[in-house]
XYZ file of C-alpha atoms in Angstrom:
440
model
C 55.871 -15.116 24.318
C 58.687 -16.247 22.113
C 59.091 -14.469 18.753
C 60.867 -15.315 15.520
C 61.871 -12.985 12.500
C 61.700 -14.135 8.913
C 62.841 -17.880 9.643
C 60.322 -19.605 11.813
C 61.627 -22.284 14.020
C 60.119 -24.176 17.195
C 60.614 -22.216 20.319
C 62.851 -25.186 21.371
C 63.178 -29.031 20.451
C 62.005 -30.426 17.269
C 60.259 -28.960 14.212
C 59.421 -30.533 10.829
C 56.686 -30.132 8.203
C 54.788 -26.827 7.934
C 51.014 -27.589 8.469
C 47.847 -25.729 8.329
C 49.258 -22.573 6.641
C 46.574 -20.255 6.042
C 45.640 -16.429 5.976
C 42.734 -16.219 8.286
C 40.952 -13.091 9.948
C 43.846 -10.793 9.080
C 46.686 -12.842 10.112
C 48.898 -15.814 8.841
C 48.692 -18.998 10.929
C 51.505 -21.456 10.618
C 51.127 -24.853 12.380
C 53.958 -27.229 12.341
C 55.055 -30.771 13.098
C 56.596 -30.457 16.649
C 58.025 -32.798 19.409
C 58.046 -30.705 22.608
C 60.224 -32.853 24.681
C 63.701 -32.987 22.864
C 65.294 -31.773 19.745
C 64.723 -35.167 17.824
C 61.807 -36.781 15.964
C 59.033 -38.267 18.455
C 55.415 -38.174 18.982
C 54.023 -35.386 16.886
C 52.004 -32.525 18.027
C 51.103 -29.351 16.137
C 52.942 -26.140 17.159
C 51.448 -22.965 16.147
C 52.582 -19.493 15.417
C 50.993 -16.351 13.988
C 52.197 -13.293 11.935
C 50.634 -10.085 10.420
C 53.262 -9.906 7.721
C 55.015 -13.252 7.234
C 58.090 -11.701 8.877
C 57.435 -11.291 12.623
C 56.021 -14.685 14.033
C 54.522 -15.084 17.605
C 54.382 -18.615 18.981
C 51.032 -19.611 20.323
C 51.988 -22.828 22.135
C 50.658 -26.302 20.992
C 47.513 -26.600 18.976
C 46.985 -30.217 18.383
C 48.114 -33.208 20.684
C 47.324 -36.874 20.745
C 43.933 -37.428 22.572
C 41.985 -40.002 20.512
C 42.337 -43.696 19.869
C 43.230 -42.933 16.145
C 45.823 -40.141 16.848
C 47.195 -41.608 20.184
C 50.856 -41.763 18.586
C 50.792 -38.605 16.698
C 49.211 -35.719 14.961
C 50.859 -35.991 11.528
C 50.802 -33.437 8.841
C 47.969 -31.399 7.242
C 46.304 -28.369 6.075
C 43.660 -25.652 6.880
C 40.794 -23.989 5.265
C 38.174 -21.387 6.322
C 34.407 -21.800 5.904
C 31.781 -19.536 7.345
C 34.333 -17.801 9.583
C 35.717 -20.992 11.197
C 39.178 -22.590 10.746
C 39.113 -26.176 9.883
C 42.325 -28.171 10.245
C 42.776 -31.637 8.594
C 45.554 -33.951 9.639
C 46.706 -37.608 9.651
C 46.264 -39.429 13.037
C 48.720 -42.341 13.782
C 48.140 -45.200 16.166
C 50.924 -47.856 16.716
C 50.053 -51.286 16.587
C 53.429 -52.067 18.387
C 55.572 -49.481 20.003
C 59.453 -49.852 20.603
C 59.820 -51.171 24.004
C 62.816 -48.985 24.642
C 61.278 -45.808 23.261
C 57.602 -45.475 23.114
C 57.922 -42.651 20.557
C 59.011 -44.976 17.693
C 57.297 -47.989 15.967
C 59.376 -50.724 14.671
C 58.812 -52.096 11.131
C 56.196 -49.439 10.252
C 53.466 -51.326 12.447
C 51.132 -48.458 12.702
C 47.881 -47.185 11.007
C 46.740 -43.892 9.644
C 43.394 -42.322 9.789
C 42.565 -38.684 8.603
C 40.898 -36.317 11.107
C 39.263 -32.904 11.238
C 39.040 -30.385 14.099
C 37.642 -26.782 13.896
C 37.925 -23.447 15.807
C 35.980 -20.231 15.757
C 39.156 -18.213 16.347
C 42.014 -20.170 14.953
C 43.700 -20.196 18.390
C 41.647 -22.380 20.638
C 41.048 -26.118 19.698
C 39.159 -28.591 21.868
C 41.470 -31.740 21.505
C 39.357 -33.816 23.778
C 35.908 -33.237 22.275
C 36.528 -31.786 18.917
C 38.190 -34.174 16.764
C 36.206 -36.122 14.005
C 37.669 -39.143 11.976
C 36.646 -38.265 8.430
C 38.551 -41.156 6.544
C 39.102 -44.344 8.683
C 42.141 -46.620 8.131
C 42.255 -48.063 4.748
C 40.961 -51.589 4.732
C 41.495 -54.543 2.319
C 40.832 -53.232 -1.264
C 40.946 -49.600 -0.484
C 42.893 -47.195 -2.746
C 45.539 -46.481 -0.078
C 47.884 -48.094 2.004
C 46.738 -48.537 5.888
C 49.932 -47.232 7.311
C 51.278 -45.027 4.541
C 48.326 -42.739 3.579
C 48.703 -39.379 4.922
C 49.099 -35.497 4.802
C 45.502 -34.286 3.633
C 45.615 -31.087 1.634
C 42.213 -29.437 1.286
C 41.011 -26.644 -1.142
C 37.819 -25.049 -2.439
C 36.941 -25.749 -5.884
C 34.174 -24.444 -8.030
C 31.340 -26.365 -6.631
C 32.734 -28.332 -3.896
C 35.764 -29.056 -1.492
C 38.515 -31.278 -2.585
C 41.157 -33.183 -0.691
C 44.440 -34.825 -1.966
C 46.090 -37.648 0.086
C 49.632 -39.081 -0.454
C 49.962 -42.909 -0.362
C 51.794 -45.727 -2.038
C 50.679 -48.668 -4.353
C 52.708 -51.286 -2.241
C 54.580 -52.258 -5.497
C 57.145 -49.525 -5.133
C 55.286 -46.613 -6.557
C 53.645 -43.381 -5.187
C 50.143 -42.498 -5.587
C 47.640 -39.568 -5.195
C 44.115 -40.063 -3.831
C 41.517 -37.393 -4.708
C 38.376 -37.013 -2.447
C 35.311 -34.668 -2.732
C 32.991 -32.965 -0.203
C 30.136 -30.657 -0.188
C 30.098 -29.953 3.680
C 33.857 -30.405 4.800
C 32.839 -33.385 7.008
C 31.481 -36.136 4.506
C 34.146 -37.149 2.060
C 33.893 -39.324 -0.980
C 36.722 -40.963 -2.813
C 36.773 -40.230 -6.470
C 39.995 -40.970 -8.406
C 43.772 -41.548 -8.163
C 47.044 -40.839 -9.977
C 49.893 -43.368 -9.798
C 53.575 -42.622 -10.356
C 56.147 -44.786 -12.274
C 58.734 -47.041 -10.687
C 61.768 -45.230 -9.516
C 59.810 -42.005 -8.880
C 59.591 -42.410 -5.187
C 57.743 -45.389 -3.370
C 55.564 -43.112 -1.264
C 54.271 -39.466 -2.023
C 54.242 -37.309 1.014
C 52.777 -33.857 1.584
C 50.988 -33.230 -1.690
C 49.895 -29.723 -2.488
C 47.903 -28.885 -5.677
C 47.174 -25.235 -6.503
C 46.433 -22.736 -9.208
C 48.769 -19.730 -9.412
C 49.812 -17.005 -11.649
C 50.689 -18.754 -14.974
C 49.353 -22.160 -14.438
C 48.454 -25.199 -12.248
C 51.094 -26.591 -10.020
C 51.570 -29.867 -7.929
C 54.253 -29.905 -5.194
C 54.792 -33.308 -3.397
C 57.544 -35.169 -1.714
C 58.474 -38.600 -3.029
C 60.149 -40.875 -0.613
C 63.439 -42.353 -1.778
C 63.638 -40.711 -5.007
C 67.375 -40.128 -4.669
C 69.709 -42.856 -5.381
C 73.110 -41.462 -4.764
C 73.745 -43.256 -1.472
C 73.437 -39.933 0.548
C 71.099 -39.365 3.350
C 67.927 -37.540 2.797
C 66.982 -39.543 -0.230
C 63.475 -38.103 -0.006
C 63.164 -34.899 -1.984
C 60.592 -32.067 -2.563
C 59.628 -31.766 -6.256
C 57.155 -29.857 -8.419
C 55.723 -29.924 -11.775
C 52.828 -28.460 -13.987
C 49.503 -30.235 -13.684
C 46.017 -30.270 -15.024
C 43.358 -31.060 -12.609
C 39.685 -31.753 -13.837
C 37.295 -31.312 -10.927
C 34.349 -33.262 -12.406
C 36.300 -36.490 -12.654
C 39.271 -35.728 -10.232
C 41.576 -36.849 -12.902
C 44.945 -35.094 -12.945
C 47.470 -35.061 -15.743
C 50.942 -34.575 -14.650
C 53.844 -33.161 -16.706
C 56.531 -35.442 -18.067
C 59.308 -33.478 -16.348
C 59.768 -31.878 -12.821
C 61.836 -29.499 -10.935
C 63.158 -29.717 -7.527
C 61.554 -27.122 -5.320
C 65.090 -26.345 -4.065
C 68.423 -27.495 -5.379
C 70.203 -27.433 -1.960
C 68.226 -30.654 -1.300
C 67.602 -29.746 2.482
C 64.226 -28.294 1.872
C 61.313 -30.815 2.442
C 57.541 -30.942 2.901
C 56.823 -27.486 1.528
C 53.195 -26.189 1.908
C 51.402 -23.093 0.205
C 48.642 -20.628 0.731
C 47.385 -17.459 -0.620
C 48.560 -14.334 0.946
C 46.616 -11.116 1.544
C 46.994 -10.010 -2.108
C 46.160 -13.431 -3.519
C 49.693 -14.530 -4.332
C 50.564 -18.172 -3.866
C 53.246 -18.214 -1.028
C 55.263 -21.363 0.085
C 57.191 -22.311 3.055
C 59.294 -25.374 3.497
C 61.147 -27.224 6.288
C 64.921 -27.149 6.165
C 66.030 -30.363 7.589
C 69.093 -30.436 9.973
C 71.310 -33.397 10.898
C 72.033 -32.179 14.275
C 70.389 -29.891 16.698
C 71.847 -26.296 17.096
C 73.541 -25.863 20.634
C 71.671 -29.032 21.502
C 68.509 -27.136 21.913
C 66.583 -26.900 18.713
C 66.327 -28.758 15.285
C 64.713 -27.664 12.108
C 63.975 -24.242 10.714
C 61.697 -22.897 7.965
C 62.619 -21.265 4.733
C 62.060 -17.612 3.699
C 58.376 -17.457 2.414
C 58.537 -17.671 -1.387
C 55.855 -16.566 -4.095
C 55.246 -19.470 -6.585
C 54.642 -18.563 -10.253
C 54.764 -20.097 -13.600
C 56.348 -18.315 -16.482
C 57.010 -19.744 -19.884
C 56.390 -23.270 -18.502
C 58.787 -22.883 -15.688
C 58.058 -22.733 -12.067
C 59.624 -19.816 -10.150
C 60.143 -19.459 -6.467
C 60.667 -15.782 -5.631
C 61.408 -14.011 -2.289
C 58.096 -12.763 -0.904
C 58.043 -8.893 -1.238
C 57.786 -8.326 2.552
C 60.825 -10.087 3.060
C 62.545 -8.490 0.056
C 61.399 -4.891 1.196
C 62.860 -5.595 4.696
C 66.442 -5.760 3.661
C 66.910 -2.209 2.766
C 69.895 -1.066 5.129
C 73.194 -1.088 3.312
C 76.183 -2.375 5.374
C 79.789 -2.812 4.522
C 80.361 -6.130 6.464
C 78.343 -8.923 7.824
C 79.545 -7.912 11.326
C 77.212 -5.065 11.136
C 74.054 -7.310 10.357
C 70.956 -7.454 12.535
C 70.336 -10.820 14.212
C 67.920 -11.691 11.383
C 70.938 -11.913 9.001
C 71.957 -10.110 5.774
C 71.430 -10.272 2.054
C 74.262 -10.359 -0.565
C 73.283 -9.185 -4.059
C 75.553 -9.535 -6.981
C 75.894 -10.368 -10.762
C 78.147 -13.262 -11.353
C 80.235 -14.043 -14.462
C 81.647 -17.304 -15.547
C 84.471 -18.634 -13.392
C 83.767 -16.100 -10.732
C 82.998 -17.087 -7.028
C 82.119 -15.801 -3.530
C 82.801 -17.322 -0.075
C 80.353 -16.457 2.612
C 81.642 -17.465 5.980
C 83.294 -20.474 4.678
C 80.415 -21.318 2.303
C 81.609 -21.213 -1.377
C 79.286 -20.305 -4.401
C 80.743 -20.219 -7.826
C 79.659 -20.118 -11.585
C 80.879 -22.545 -14.212
C 79.298 -21.931 -17.628
C 75.470 -21.533 -17.213
C 75.281 -23.433 -13.790
C 75.671 -22.215 -10.219
C 77.466 -24.423 -7.846
C 77.790 -24.295 -3.936
C 80.050 -26.144 -1.641
C 79.298 -26.409 2.201
C 82.248 -28.804 3.076
C 83.886 -26.279 5.319
C 80.700 -25.385 7.280
C 78.890 -28.803 7.741
C 80.997 -30.348 10.543
C 81.258 -34.133 10.409
C 78.355 -34.838 8.245
C 80.033 -36.358 5.149
C 77.198 -38.774 4.559
C 75.227 -35.875 3.511
C 75.417 -33.876 0.150
C 78.023 -31.190 0.551
C 78.198 -30.064 -3.146
C 75.352 -28.781 -5.259
C 74.459 -27.540 -8.713
C 71.327 -25.751 -10.513
C 70.296 -26.765 -13.803
C 71.319 -24.867 -16.863
C 70.174 -21.193 -16.463
C 68.208 -19.506 -19.218
C 70.346 -16.289 -19.358
C 72.495 -14.093 -17.184
C 73.217 -14.633 -13.556
C 71.887 -12.549 -10.661
C 72.274 -13.763 -7.237
C 70.284 -12.589 -3.964
C 71.898 -14.529 -1.161
C 70.142 -14.507 2.167
C 72.244 -15.506 5.134
C 71.199 -16.520 8.629
C 73.285 -18.163 11.283
C 72.294 -21.599 10.167
C 70.803 -21.248 6.782
C 71.734 -19.719 3.272
C 69.213 -19.275 0.654
C 70.494 -18.435 -2.836
C 67.859 -17.127 -5.384
C 69.223 -17.306 -8.869
C 67.689 -14.806 -11.358
C 64.842 -13.658 -9.157
C 63.698 -17.212 -8.381
C 64.417 -19.164 -11.599
C 66.118 -21.490 -9.213
C 66.849 -21.661 -5.493
C 69.529 -23.293 -3.668
C 69.306 -23.485 0.039
C 71.455 -25.105 2.516
C 71.620 -25.593 6.293
C 75.075 -24.767 7.734
C 76.872 -24.648 10.966
C 79.767 -22.614 12.158
C 79.727 -19.545 9.654
C 81.979 -16.736 10.231
C 81.636 -13.093 9.275
C 84.012 -12.995 6.453
C 83.155 -12.559 2.690
C 85.765 -13.391 -0.031
C 84.935 -12.511 -3.509
C 86.368 -12.963 -7.124
C 83.682 -10.681 -8.800
C 84.442 -8.163 -11.500
C 81.251 -6.213 -10.517
C 81.655 -6.594 -6.718
C 78.523 -7.170 -4.444
C 76.384 -5.328 -2.162
C 75.292 -6.209 1.355
C 71.982 -5.279 3.129
C 70.408 -6.121 6.377
C 66.986 -5.261 8.003
C 66.108 -2.063 9.819
C 66.956 -2.247 13.360
């Protein structure tokens, strides 16, 4: 059985959105969008991994695969809840109205339709893909509040007196939209309300996730084509404060938003509550090419989401933070799980990690991956945080293909996929730095 430490990835081939993230019967379950045939996007299945601590992940094989008319071309993203000891998975089923004749895993001109489905399990491991699936929201018809193709990614949660679901969709005139549903039994769902975006704020809202956490209510979602700089990955993951009213399913959104991660590689983040009631988030780190031709896509470090003074923080989960406790003098001594570099950075100081550069200019942190990103110049190579509130402490987590920079204990995070890091560290720091790895 294949195992991963800290950063979850598929046992081979393709991974994208985290799905069905839940703490269930004493273990964390993470499902994920998975194409098991090649390290490229294709007909979506749900892979599955479990963990007791959010650090050591054990793969369980494929949980969901296409079997029904409504999901014959893919089991797209969704979520999980527990009720009466059972695990319920909600996901979007895709059916192509026309497939590409040269590659049946693709659909030309978005000629597909989307339905919302449910499946349950008594142990969270075994799912009856042939007899256990139920269509709970059919394809949107004429006059429906959502688009027949681009309505997807159900996130379900328990409210005070009922269950609630949010779906992402589009208005069809260049704006994103959220749809809210209510249910008393997890099977019969009633449409209640919607929230529309403004023009230029993404034309389709993917992977919505609403939750209450320490300090406030938060909405995460991924507006497609929100960026207009001509670079690839124009769709980005953002977050904002929200106010959701269960009685009417109205949602008031903040006038301002943050990027979930300022490295612009993270997408489709999903959250759940951990064993101690903290709101924890994991996101998909997009990759422009497969690593060693074998796998593509990796998940971020689990991050605790909190609101403080109107700002949304993403902090390293304590289980991960506590793991990096063995002091080393060089990255060459690090465990295969990687290492952490901790430092305070003053204005005009910098640090180079294996060819990846981080530097401070005024009250901003900058990063440059130009030297460790190969030929991919059509992607973003330089990055910057917003203005820091005060001071500049960095905790930098380094894996072979992923660098995650936590600024001021989660005030901002800047994470980048990289290729070809070496073991060198170059510094221009008055206070120096400390390097840690995990216990062997």
